Short mmCIF file of C-alpha atoms in Angstrom, two decimals:
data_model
loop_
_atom_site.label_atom_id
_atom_site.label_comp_id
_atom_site.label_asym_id
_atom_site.label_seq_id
_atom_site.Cartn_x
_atom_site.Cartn_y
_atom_site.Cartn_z
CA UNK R 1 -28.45 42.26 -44.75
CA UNK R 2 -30.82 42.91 -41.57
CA UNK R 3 -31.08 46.54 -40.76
CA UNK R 4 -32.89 47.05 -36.99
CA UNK R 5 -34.55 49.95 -35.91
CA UNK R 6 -36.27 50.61 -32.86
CA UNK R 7 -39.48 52.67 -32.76
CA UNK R 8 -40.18 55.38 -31.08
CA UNK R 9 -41.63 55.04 -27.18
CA UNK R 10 -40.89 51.48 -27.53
CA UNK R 11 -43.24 50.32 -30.27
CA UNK R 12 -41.29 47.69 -31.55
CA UNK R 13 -38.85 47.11 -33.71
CA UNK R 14 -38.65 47.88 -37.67
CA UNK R 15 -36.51 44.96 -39.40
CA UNK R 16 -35.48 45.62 -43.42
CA UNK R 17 -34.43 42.44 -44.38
CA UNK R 18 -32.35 42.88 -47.61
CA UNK R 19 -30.64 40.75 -50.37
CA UNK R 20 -28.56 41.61 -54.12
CA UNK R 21 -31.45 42.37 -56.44
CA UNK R 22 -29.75 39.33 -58.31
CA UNK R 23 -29.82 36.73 -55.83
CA UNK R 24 -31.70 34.50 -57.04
CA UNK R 25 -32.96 36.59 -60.13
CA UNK R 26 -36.61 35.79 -59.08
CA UNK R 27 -39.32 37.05 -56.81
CA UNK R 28 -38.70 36.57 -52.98
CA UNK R 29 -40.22 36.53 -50.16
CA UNK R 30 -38.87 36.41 -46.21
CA UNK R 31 -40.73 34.01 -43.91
CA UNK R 32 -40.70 33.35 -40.29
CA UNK R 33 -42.61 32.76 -37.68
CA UNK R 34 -43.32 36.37 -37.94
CA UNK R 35 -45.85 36.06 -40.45
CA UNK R 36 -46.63 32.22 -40.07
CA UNK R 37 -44.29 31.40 -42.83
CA UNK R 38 -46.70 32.55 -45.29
CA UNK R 39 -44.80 33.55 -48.46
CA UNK R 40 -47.56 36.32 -49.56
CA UNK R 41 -47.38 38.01 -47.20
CA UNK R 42 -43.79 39.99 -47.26
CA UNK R 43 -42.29 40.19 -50.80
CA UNK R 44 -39.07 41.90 -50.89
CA UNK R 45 -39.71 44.43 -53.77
CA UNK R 46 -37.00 45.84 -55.61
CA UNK R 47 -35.48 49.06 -54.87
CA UNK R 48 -31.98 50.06 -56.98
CA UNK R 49 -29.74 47.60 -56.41
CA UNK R 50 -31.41 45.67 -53.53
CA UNK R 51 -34.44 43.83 -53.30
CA UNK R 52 -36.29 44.85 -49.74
CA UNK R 53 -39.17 43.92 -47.48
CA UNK R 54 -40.10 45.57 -43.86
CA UNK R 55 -41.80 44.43 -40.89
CA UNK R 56 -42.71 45.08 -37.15
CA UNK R 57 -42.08 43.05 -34.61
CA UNK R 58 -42.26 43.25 -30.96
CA UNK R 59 -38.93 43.57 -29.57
CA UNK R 60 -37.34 41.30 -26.40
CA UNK R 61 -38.25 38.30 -28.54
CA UNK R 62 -36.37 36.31 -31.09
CA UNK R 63 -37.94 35.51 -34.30
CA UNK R 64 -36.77 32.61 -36.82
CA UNK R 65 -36.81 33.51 -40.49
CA UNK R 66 -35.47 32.34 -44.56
CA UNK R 67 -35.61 33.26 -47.60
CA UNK R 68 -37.68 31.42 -50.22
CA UNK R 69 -37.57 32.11 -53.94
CA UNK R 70 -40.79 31.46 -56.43
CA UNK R 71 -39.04 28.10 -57.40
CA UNK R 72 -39.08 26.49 -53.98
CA UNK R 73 -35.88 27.22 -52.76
CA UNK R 74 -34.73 28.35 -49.54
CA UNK R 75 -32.05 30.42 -48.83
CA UNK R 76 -30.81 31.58 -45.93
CA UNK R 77 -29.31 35.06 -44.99
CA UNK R 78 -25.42 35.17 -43.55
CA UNK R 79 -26.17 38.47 -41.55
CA UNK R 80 -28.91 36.81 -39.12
CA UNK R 81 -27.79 36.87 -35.67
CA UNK R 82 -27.85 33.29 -35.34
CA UNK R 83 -28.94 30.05 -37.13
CA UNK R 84 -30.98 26.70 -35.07
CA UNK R 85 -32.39 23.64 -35.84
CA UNK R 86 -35.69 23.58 -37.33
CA UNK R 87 -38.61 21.11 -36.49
CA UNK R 88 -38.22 19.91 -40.13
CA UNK R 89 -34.72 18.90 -39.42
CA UNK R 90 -32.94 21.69 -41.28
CA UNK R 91 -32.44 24.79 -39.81
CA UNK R 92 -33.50 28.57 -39.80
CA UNK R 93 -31.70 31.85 -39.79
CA UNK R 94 -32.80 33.84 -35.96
CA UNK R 95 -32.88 37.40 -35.47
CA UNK R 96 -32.84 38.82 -31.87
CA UNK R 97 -34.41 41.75 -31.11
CA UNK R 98 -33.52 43.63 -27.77
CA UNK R 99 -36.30 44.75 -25.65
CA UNK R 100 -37.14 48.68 -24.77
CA UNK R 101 -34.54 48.43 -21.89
CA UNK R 102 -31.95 47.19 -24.42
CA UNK R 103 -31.49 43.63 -23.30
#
């Protein structure tokens, strides 16, 4: 699940990405080019029955993201707004993020 909020006077948008808290029953982590695919730096951490992680991002811009568990795997979320072809041939979930004006 993606939950999108937009800040107030147009500071960009807060994104929860969310997952089961048993899917996969392992750490995760979302990437994207949001935080240069880096793993570290956006556990979701486990709140009730979700596991969670927040970011900011700028809004009018589209951002490409996955899952990717502590064994390697990637997994990919069925609420993002889109999925498109990677560079590595596979492809990546996209969330779109309206600007302040709302498109």
């Amino acid at each position: 699940m993606i939950e999108k909020h937009v800040k107030h006077r147009g500071k960009g948008t807060k994104v929860t990405f969310s997952i089961p808290r048993e899917w996969p029953d392992q750490p995760v982590s979302v990437v994207g080019d949001f935080n240069d695919w880096d793993p570290h730096v956006n556990p979701l951490r486990k709140r009730g029955s979700v596991r969670r992680a927040s970011v900011v991002l700028d809004a009018g811009r589209s951002y490409r993201f996955r899952y990717l568990d502590d064994a390697g795997r990637w997994h990919d979320d069925p609420a993002a707004d889109r999925v498109a072809d990677s560079a590595s041939g596979g492809t990546d979930c996209v969330i779109d993020l309206p600007g302040p004006d709302g498109a």
